[in-house]
mmCIF file of C-alpha atoms in Angstrom:
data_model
loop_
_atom_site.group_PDB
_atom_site.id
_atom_site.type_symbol
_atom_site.label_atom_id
_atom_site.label_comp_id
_atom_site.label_asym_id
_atom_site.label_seq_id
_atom_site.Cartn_x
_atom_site.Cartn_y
_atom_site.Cartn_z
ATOM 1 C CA UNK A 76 64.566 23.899 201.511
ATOM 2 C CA UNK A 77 61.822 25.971 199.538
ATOM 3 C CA UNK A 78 59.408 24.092 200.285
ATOM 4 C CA UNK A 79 60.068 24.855 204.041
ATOM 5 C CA UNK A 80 60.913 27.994 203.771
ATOM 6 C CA UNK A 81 57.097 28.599 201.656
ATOM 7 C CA UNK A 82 55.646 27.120 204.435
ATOM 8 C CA UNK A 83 56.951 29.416 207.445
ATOM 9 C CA UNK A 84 55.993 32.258 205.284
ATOM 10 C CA UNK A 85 52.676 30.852 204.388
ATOM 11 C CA UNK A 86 52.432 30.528 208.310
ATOM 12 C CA UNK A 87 53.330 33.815 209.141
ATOM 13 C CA UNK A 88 50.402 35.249 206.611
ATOM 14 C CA UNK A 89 48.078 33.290 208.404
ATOM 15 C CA UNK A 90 49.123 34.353 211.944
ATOM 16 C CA UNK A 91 49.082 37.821 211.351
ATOM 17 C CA UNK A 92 46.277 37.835 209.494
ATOM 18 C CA UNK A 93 44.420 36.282 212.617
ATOM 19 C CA UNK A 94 45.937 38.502 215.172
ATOM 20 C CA UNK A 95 43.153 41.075 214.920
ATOM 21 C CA UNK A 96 41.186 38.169 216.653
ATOM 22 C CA UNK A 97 42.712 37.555 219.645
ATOM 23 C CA UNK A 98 43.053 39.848 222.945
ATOM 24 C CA UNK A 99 44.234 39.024 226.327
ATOM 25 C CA UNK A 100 44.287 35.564 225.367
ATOM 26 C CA UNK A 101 40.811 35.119 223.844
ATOM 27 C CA UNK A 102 40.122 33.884 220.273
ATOM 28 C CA UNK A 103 36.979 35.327 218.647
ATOM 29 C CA UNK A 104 36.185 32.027 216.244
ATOM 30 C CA UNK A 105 32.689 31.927 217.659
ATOM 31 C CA UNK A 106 29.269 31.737 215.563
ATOM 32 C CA UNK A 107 28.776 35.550 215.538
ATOM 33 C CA UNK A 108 25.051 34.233 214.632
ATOM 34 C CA UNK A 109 23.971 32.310 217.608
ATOM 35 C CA UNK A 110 20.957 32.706 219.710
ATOM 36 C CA UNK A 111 21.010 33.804 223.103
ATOM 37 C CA UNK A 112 19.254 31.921 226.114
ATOM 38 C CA UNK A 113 16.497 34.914 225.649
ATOM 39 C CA UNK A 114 15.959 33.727 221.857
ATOM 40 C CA UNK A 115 17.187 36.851 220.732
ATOM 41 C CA UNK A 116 19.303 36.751 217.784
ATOM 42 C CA UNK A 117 21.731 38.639 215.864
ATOM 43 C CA UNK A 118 19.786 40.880 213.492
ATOM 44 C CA UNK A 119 22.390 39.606 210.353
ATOM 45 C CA UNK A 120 24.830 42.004 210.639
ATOM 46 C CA UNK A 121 27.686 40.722 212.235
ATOM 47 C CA UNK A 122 30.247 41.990 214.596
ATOM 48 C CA UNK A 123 30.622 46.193 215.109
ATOM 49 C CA UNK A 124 33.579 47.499 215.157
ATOM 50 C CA UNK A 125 34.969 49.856 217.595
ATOM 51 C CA UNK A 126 35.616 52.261 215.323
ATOM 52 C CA UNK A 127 32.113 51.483 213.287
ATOM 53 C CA UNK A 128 30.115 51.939 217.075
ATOM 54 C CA UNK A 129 32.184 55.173 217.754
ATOM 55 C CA UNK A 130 30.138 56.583 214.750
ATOM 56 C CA UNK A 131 26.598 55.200 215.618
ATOM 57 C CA UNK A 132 26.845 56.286 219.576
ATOM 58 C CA UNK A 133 25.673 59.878 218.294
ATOM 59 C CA UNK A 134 23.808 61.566 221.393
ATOM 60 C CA UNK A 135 22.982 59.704 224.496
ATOM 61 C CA UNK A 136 22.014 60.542 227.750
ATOM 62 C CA UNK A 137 22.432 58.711 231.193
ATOM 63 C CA UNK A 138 19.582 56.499 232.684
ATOM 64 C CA UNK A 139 18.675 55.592 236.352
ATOM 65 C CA UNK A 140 16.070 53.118 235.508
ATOM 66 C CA UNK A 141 18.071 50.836 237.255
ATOM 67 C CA UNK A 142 19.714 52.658 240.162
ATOM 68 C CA UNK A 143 17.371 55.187 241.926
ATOM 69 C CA UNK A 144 14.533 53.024 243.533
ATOM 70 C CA UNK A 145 11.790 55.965 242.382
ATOM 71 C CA UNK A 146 12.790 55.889 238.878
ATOM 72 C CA UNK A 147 13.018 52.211 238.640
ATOM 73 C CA UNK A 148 9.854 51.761 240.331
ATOM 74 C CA UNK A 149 7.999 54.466 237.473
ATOM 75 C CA UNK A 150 10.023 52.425 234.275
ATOM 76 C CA UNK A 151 7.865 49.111 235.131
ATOM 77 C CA UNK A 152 4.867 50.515 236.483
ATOM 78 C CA UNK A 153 4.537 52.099 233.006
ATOM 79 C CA UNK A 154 5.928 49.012 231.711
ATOM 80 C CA UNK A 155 3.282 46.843 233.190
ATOM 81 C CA UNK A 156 0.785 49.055 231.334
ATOM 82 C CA UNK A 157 2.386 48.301 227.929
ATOM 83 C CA UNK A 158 4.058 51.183 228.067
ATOM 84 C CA UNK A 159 7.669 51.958 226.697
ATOM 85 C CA UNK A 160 9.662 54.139 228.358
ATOM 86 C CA UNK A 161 12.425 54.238 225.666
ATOM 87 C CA UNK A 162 10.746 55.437 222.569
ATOM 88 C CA UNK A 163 10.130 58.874 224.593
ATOM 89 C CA UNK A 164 13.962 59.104 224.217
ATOM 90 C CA UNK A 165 14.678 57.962 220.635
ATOM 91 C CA UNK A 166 11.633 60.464 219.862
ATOM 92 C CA UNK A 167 12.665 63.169 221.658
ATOM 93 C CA UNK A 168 16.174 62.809 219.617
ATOM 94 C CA UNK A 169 18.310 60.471 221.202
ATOM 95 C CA UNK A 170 20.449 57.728 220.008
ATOM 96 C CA UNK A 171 21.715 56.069 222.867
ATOM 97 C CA UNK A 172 20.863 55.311 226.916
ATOM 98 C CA UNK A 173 23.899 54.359 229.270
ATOM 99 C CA UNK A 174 22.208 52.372 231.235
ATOM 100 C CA UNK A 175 23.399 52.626 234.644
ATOM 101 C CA UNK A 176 22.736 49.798 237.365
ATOM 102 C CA UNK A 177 23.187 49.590 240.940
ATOM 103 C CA UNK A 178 21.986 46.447 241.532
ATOM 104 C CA UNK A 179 23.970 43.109 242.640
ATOM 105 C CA UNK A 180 22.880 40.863 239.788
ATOM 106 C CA UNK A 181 24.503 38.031 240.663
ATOM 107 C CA UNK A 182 22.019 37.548 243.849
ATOM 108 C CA UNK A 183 19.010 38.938 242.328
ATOM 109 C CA UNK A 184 17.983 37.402 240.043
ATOM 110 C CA UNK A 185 14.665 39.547 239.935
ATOM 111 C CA UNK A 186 17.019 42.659 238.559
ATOM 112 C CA UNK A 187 18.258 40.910 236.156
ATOM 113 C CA UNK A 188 15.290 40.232 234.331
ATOM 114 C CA UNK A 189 14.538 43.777 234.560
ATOM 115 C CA UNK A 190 17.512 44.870 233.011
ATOM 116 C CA UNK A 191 17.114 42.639 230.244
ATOM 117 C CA UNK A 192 13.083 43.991 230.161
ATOM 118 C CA UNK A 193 14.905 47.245 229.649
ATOM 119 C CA UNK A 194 17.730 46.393 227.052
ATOM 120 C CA UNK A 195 14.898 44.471 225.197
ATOM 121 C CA UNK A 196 12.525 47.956 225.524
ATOM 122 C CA UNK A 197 15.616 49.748 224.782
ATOM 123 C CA UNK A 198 16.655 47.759 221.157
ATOM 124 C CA UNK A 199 12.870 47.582 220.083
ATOM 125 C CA UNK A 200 13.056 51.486 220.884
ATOM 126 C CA UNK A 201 15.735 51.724 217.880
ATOM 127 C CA UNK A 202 18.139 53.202 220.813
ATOM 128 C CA UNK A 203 21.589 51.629 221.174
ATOM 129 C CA UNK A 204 22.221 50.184 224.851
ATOM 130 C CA UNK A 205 25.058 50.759 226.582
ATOM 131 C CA UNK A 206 25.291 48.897 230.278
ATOM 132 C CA UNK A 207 26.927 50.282 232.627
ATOM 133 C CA UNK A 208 27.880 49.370 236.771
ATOM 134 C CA UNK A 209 28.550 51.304 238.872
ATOM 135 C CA UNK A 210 30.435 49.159 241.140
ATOM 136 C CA UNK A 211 30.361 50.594 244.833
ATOM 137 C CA UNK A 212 32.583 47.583 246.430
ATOM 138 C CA UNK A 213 35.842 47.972 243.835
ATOM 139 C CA UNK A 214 35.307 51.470 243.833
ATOM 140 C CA UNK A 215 35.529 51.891 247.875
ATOM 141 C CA UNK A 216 37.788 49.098 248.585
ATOM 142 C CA UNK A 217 39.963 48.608 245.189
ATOM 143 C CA UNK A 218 42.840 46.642 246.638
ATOM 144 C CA UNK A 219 40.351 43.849 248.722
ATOM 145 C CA UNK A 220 40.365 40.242 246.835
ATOM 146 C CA UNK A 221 36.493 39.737 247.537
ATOM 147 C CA UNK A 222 35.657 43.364 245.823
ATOM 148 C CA UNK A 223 37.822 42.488 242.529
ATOM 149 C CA UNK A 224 36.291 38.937 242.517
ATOM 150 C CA UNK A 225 32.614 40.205 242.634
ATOM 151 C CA UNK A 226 33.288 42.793 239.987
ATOM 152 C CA UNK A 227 34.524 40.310 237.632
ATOM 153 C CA UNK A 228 31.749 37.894 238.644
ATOM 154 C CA UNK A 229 29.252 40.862 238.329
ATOM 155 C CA UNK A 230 30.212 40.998 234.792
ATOM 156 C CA UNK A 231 29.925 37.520 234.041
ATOM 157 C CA UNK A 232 26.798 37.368 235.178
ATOM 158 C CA UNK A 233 25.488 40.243 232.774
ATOM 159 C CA UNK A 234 27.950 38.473 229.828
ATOM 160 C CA UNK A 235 25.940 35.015 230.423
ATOM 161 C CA UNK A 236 22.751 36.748 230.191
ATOM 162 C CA UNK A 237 22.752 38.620 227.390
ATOM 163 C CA UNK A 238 25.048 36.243 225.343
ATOM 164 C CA UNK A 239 23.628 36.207 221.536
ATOM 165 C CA UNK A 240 21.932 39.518 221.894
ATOM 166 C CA UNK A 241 22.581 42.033 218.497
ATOM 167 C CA UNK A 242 25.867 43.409 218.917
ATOM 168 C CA UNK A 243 24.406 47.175 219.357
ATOM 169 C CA UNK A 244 24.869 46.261 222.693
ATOM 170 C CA UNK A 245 27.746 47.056 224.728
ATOM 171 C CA UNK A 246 29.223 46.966 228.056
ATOM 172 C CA UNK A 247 31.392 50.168 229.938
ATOM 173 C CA UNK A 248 32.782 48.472 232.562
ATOM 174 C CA UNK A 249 32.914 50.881 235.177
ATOM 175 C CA UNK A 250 30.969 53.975 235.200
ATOM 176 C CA UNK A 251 33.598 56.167 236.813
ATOM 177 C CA UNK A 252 36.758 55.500 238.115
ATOM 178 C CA UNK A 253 35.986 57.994 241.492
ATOM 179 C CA UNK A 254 36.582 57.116 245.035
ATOM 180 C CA UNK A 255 39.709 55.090 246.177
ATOM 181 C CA UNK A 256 39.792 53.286 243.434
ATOM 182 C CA UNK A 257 41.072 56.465 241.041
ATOM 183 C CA UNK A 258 44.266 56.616 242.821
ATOM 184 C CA UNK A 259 44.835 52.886 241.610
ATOM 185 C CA UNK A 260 45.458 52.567 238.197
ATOM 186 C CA UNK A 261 47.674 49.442 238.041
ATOM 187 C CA UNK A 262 43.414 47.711 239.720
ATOM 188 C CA UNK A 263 42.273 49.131 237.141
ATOM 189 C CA UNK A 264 43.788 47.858 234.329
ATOM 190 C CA UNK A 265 44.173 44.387 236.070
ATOM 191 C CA UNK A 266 40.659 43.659 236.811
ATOM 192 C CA UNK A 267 40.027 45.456 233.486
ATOM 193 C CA UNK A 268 42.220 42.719 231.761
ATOM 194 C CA UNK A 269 40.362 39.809 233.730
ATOM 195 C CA UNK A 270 37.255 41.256 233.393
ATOM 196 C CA UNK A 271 37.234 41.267 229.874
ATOM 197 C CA UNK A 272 38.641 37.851 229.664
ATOM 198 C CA UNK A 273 35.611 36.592 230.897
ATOM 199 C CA UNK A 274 33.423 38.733 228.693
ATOM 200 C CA UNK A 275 34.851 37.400 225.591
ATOM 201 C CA UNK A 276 35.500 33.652 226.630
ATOM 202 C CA UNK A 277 31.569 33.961 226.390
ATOM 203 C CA UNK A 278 30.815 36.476 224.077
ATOM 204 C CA UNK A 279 33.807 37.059 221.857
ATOM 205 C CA UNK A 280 32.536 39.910 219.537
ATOM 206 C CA UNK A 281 30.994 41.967 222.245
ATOM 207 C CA UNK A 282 32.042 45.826 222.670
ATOM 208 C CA UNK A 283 33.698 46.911 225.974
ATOM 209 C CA UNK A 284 34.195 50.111 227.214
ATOM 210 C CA UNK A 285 36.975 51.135 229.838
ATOM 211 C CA UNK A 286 37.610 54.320 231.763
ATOM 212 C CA UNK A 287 40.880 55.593 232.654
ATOM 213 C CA UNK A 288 41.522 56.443 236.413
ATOM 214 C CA UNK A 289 41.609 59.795 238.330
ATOM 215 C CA UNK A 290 37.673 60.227 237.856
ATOM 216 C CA UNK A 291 37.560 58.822 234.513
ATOM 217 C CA UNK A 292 40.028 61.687 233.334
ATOM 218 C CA UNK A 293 40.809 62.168 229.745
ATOM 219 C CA UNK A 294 44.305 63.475 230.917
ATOM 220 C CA UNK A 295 45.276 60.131 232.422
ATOM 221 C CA UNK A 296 44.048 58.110 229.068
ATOM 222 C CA UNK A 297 47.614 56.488 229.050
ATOM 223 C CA UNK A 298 47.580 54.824 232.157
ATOM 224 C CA UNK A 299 45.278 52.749 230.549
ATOM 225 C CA UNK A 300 47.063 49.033 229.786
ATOM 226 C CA UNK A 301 44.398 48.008 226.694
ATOM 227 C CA UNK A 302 45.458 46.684 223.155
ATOM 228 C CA UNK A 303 43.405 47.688 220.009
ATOM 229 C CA UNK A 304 41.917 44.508 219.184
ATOM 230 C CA UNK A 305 38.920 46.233 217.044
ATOM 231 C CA UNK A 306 36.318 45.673 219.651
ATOM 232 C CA UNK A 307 37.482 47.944 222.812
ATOM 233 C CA UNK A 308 36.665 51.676 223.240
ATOM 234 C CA UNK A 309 37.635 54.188 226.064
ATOM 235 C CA UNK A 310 35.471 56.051 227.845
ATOM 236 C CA UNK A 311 36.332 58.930 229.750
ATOM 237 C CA UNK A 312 34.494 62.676 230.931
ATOM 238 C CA UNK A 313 34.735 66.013 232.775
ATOM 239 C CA UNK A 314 31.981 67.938 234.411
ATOM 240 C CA UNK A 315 30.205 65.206 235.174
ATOM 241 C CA UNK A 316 28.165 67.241 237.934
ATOM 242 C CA UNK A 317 27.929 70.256 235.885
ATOM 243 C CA UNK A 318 29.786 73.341 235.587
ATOM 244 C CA UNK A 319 30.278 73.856 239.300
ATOM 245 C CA UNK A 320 29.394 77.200 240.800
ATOM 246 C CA UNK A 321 27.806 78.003 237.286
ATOM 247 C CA UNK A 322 31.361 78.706 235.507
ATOM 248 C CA UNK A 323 33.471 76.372 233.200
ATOM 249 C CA UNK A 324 36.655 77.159 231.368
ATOM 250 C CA UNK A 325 36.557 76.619 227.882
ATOM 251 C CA UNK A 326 40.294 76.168 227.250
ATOM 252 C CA UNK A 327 39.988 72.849 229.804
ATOM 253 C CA UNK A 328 37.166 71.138 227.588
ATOM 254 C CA UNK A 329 39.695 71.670 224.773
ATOM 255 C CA UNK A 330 42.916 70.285 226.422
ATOM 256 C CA UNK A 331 40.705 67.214 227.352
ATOM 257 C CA UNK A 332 38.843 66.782 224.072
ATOM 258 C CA UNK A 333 43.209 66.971 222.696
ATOM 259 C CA UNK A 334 44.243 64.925 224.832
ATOM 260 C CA UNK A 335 41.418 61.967 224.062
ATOM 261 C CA UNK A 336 42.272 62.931 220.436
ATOM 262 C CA UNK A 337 46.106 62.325 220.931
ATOM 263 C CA UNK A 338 45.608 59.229 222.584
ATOM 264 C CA UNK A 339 43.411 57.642 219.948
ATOM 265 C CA UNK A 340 45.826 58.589 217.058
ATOM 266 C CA UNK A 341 48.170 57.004 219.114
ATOM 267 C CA UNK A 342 46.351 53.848 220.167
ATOM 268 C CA UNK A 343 43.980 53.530 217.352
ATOM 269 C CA UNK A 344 41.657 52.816 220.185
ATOM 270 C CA UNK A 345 38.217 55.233 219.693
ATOM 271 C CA UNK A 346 36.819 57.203 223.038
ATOM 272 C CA UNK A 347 33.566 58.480 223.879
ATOM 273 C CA UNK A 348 32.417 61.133 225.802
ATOM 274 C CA UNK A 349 30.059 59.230 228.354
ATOM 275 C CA UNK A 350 28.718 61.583 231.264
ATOM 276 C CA UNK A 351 28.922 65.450 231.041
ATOM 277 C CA UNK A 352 25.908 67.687 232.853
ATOM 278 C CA UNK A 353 24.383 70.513 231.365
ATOM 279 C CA UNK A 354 23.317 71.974 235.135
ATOM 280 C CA UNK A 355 25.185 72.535 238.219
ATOM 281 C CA UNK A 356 22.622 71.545 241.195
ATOM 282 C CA UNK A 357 24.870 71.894 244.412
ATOM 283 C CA UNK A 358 24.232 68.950 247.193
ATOM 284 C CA UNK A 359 22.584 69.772 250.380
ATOM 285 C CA UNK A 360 21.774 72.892 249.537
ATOM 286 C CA UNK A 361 24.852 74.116 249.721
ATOM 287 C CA UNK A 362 26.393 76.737 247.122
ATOM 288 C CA UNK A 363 25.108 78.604 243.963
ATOM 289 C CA UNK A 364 22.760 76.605 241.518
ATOM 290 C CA UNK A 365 20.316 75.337 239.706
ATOM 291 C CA UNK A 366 22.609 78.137 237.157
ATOM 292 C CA UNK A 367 20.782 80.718 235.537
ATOM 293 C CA UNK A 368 19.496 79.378 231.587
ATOM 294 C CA UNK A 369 22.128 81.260 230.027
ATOM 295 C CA UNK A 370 24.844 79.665 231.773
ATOM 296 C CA UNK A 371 23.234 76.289 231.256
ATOM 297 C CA UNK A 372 22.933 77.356 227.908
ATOM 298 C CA UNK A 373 26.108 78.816 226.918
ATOM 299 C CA UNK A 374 28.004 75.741 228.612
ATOM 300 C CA UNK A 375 25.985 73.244 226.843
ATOM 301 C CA UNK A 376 26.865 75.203 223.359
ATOM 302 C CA UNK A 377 31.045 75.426 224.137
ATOM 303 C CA UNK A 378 30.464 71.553 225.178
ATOM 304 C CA UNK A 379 28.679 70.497 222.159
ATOM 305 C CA UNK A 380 30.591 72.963 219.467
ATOM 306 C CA UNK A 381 33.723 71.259 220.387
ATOM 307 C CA UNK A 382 33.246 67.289 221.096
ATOM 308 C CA UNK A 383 31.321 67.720 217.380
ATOM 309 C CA UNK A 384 34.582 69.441 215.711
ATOM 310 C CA UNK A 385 36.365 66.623 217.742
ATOM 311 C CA UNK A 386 33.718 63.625 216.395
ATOM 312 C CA UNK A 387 33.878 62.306 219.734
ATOM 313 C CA UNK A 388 30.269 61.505 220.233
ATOM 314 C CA UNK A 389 28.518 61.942 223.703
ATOM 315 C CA UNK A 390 26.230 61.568 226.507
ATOM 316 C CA UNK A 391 24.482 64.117 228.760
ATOM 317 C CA UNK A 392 23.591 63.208 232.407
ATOM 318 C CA UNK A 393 20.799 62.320 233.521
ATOM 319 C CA UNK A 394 17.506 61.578 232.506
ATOM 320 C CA UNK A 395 16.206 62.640 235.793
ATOM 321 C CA UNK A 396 16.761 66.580 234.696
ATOM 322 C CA UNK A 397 14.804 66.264 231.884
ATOM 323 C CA UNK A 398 12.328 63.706 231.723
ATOM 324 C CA UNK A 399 9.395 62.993 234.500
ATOM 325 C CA UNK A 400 8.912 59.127 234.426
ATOM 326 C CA UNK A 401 5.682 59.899 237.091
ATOM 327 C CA UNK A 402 4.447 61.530 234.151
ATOM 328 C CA UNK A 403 6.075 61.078 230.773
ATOM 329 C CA UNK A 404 6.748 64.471 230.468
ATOM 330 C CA UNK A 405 9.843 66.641 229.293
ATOM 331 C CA UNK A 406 10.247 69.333 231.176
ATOM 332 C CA UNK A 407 9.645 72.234 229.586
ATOM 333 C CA UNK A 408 11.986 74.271 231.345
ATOM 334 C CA UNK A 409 14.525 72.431 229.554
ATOM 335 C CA UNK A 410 13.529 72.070 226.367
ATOM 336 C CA UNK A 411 15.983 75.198 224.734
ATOM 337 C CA UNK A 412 19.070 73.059 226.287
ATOM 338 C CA UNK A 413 17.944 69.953 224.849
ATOM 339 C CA UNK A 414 17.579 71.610 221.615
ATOM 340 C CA UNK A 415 21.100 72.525 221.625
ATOM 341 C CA UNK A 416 22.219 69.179 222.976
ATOM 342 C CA UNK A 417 20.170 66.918 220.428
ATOM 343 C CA UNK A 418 20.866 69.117 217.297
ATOM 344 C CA UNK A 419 24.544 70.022 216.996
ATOM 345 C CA UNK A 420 25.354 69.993 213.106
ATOM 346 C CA UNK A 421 22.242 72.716 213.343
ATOM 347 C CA UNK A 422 23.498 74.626 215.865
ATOM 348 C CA UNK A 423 27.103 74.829 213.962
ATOM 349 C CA UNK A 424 25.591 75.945 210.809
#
């Protein structure tokens, strides 16, 4: 009778000791060293955390090298002339590029080698990538079968191809939960579920990112359905487009940066701050903007004074307000809001 009742307990170490390994189904007990199809390996380090990549994110800033056709064409016409477009952003300051794509990947072929000529530019840059989609079909038509299916299939597709690559790299699933589809939270957190399935059937250690619904809103963090399994993060952000009409409201960025802290003490799951503008530039014309400097600037300082007392790391958006790819130039008109941006343990002291 000891003897069986030592063995049930002996079992029950060794279940819950390998809990932290599975999610949705999927048991990480793959080679964390292999070597992807692109011969890149691991660099030796292992598997990162959520909580570990939370801390490394530091500053980022949004990239359209792979969704406005201008930009893209600039990143490998440079690129064809040996040179890299990344290491202007890890020496201007920056630690990570969400790389966002617009591209259906799982017809052409040809942008898919691209992006992995740009995660490859991006890792020997020393910058951390972070790919993102941005999903028009689920996003307009959440509730249609064919939509869901080619999301999932999207990332499969990226999952496949960049299987064995160093675990700096990570994948937010959707860049913003806007449209239809933020009205649909229960889509959301199914095709999140399968999605990630998928992901980690192939690539078990591999950091995923998900964004809550209602235009990625921090306030709506717990309609998210996601276990903390070690390797999932949140993602969520306001002013995305900028303080609109050139005003903010200070007392909102601190209710949302609250309520992403409440929900990770409660979940144990880490966020990140992954879009927020600097500069309100009104479409067609319409409205006040470009704002004034000092608006720019005194938003960007309330922004970055409290997501650092939070330790919620973040990303600015986009790369196409500061940096001319035609020319590899900064512009300078921006360089006193990048300062603040890029350095805010100086700013604070």
């Amino acid at each position: 009778m000891r003897g069986i009742l030592a063995l049930l307990v002996s079992l029950l170490i060794v279940l819950s000791a390998g809990y932290a390994f599975y999610h949705v189904g999927v048991s990480r007990t793959q080679n964390p060293s292999m070597t992807g199809h692109n011969g890149i390996k691991n660099p030796g380090n292992g598997p990162i955390t959520a909580v570990e990549y939370q801390k490394m994110l530091g500053v980022g800033i949004n990239v359209d090298w792979m969704t406005f056709a201008r930009v893209r064409y600039y990143y490998f016409y440079w690129r064809s002339r040996g040179v890299n477009v990344p290491k202007y952003f890890k020496e201007e300051g920056f630690s990570n590029v969400r790389i966002r794509v617009g591209v259906d990947v799982t017809k052409n072929r040809t942008a898919l080698k691209q992006l992995g000529e740009i995660v490859n530019d991006t890792l020997e840059a020393g910058l951390i990538p972070i790919i993102t989609y941005t999903a028009p079909e689920l996003r307009e038509n959440p509730t249609s079968e064919a939509a869901q299916e080619h999301f999932v299939e999207w990332w499969k597709t990226v999952a496949e191809y960049f299987r064995g690559y160093p675990y700096v790299l990570s994948y937010d699933l959707l860049i913003e939960s806007s449209g239809p589809v933020k009205s649909h939270p229960e889509v959301l957190n199914e095709i999140y579920s399968r999605t990630m399935q998928e992901i980690w059937k192939i690539d078990p250690y591999r950091l995923v990112f998900v964004t809550p619904p209602y235009t990625s809103s921090p306030f709506h963090l717990n309609d998210l359905n996601v276990t903390n399994d070690g390797y999932t993060l949140a993602e969520w952000h306001i002013y995305a487009s900028g303080p609109k009409g050139c005003t903010y409201n200070g007392s909102y960025i601190e209710k949302a940066i609250a309520s992403a802290l409440n929900w990770s003490r409660k979940t144990g799951i880490p966020t990140w701050f992954g879009a927020w503008r600097p500069n309100y530039y009104p479409k067609n014309g319409k409205g006040n903007g470009p704002c004034p400097l000092e608006v720019e600037l005194n938003f960007s300082r309330a922004m970055v004074s409290a997501l650092s007392k939070a330790g919620i790391p973040y990303d600015i958006n986009s790369d196409v307000h500061f940096f001319d790819i035609a020319s590899l130039t900064w512009y300078q008109s921006q360089e006193s809001v990048l300062k603040v941006i890029l350095r805010p343990r100086r700013m604070e002291r």
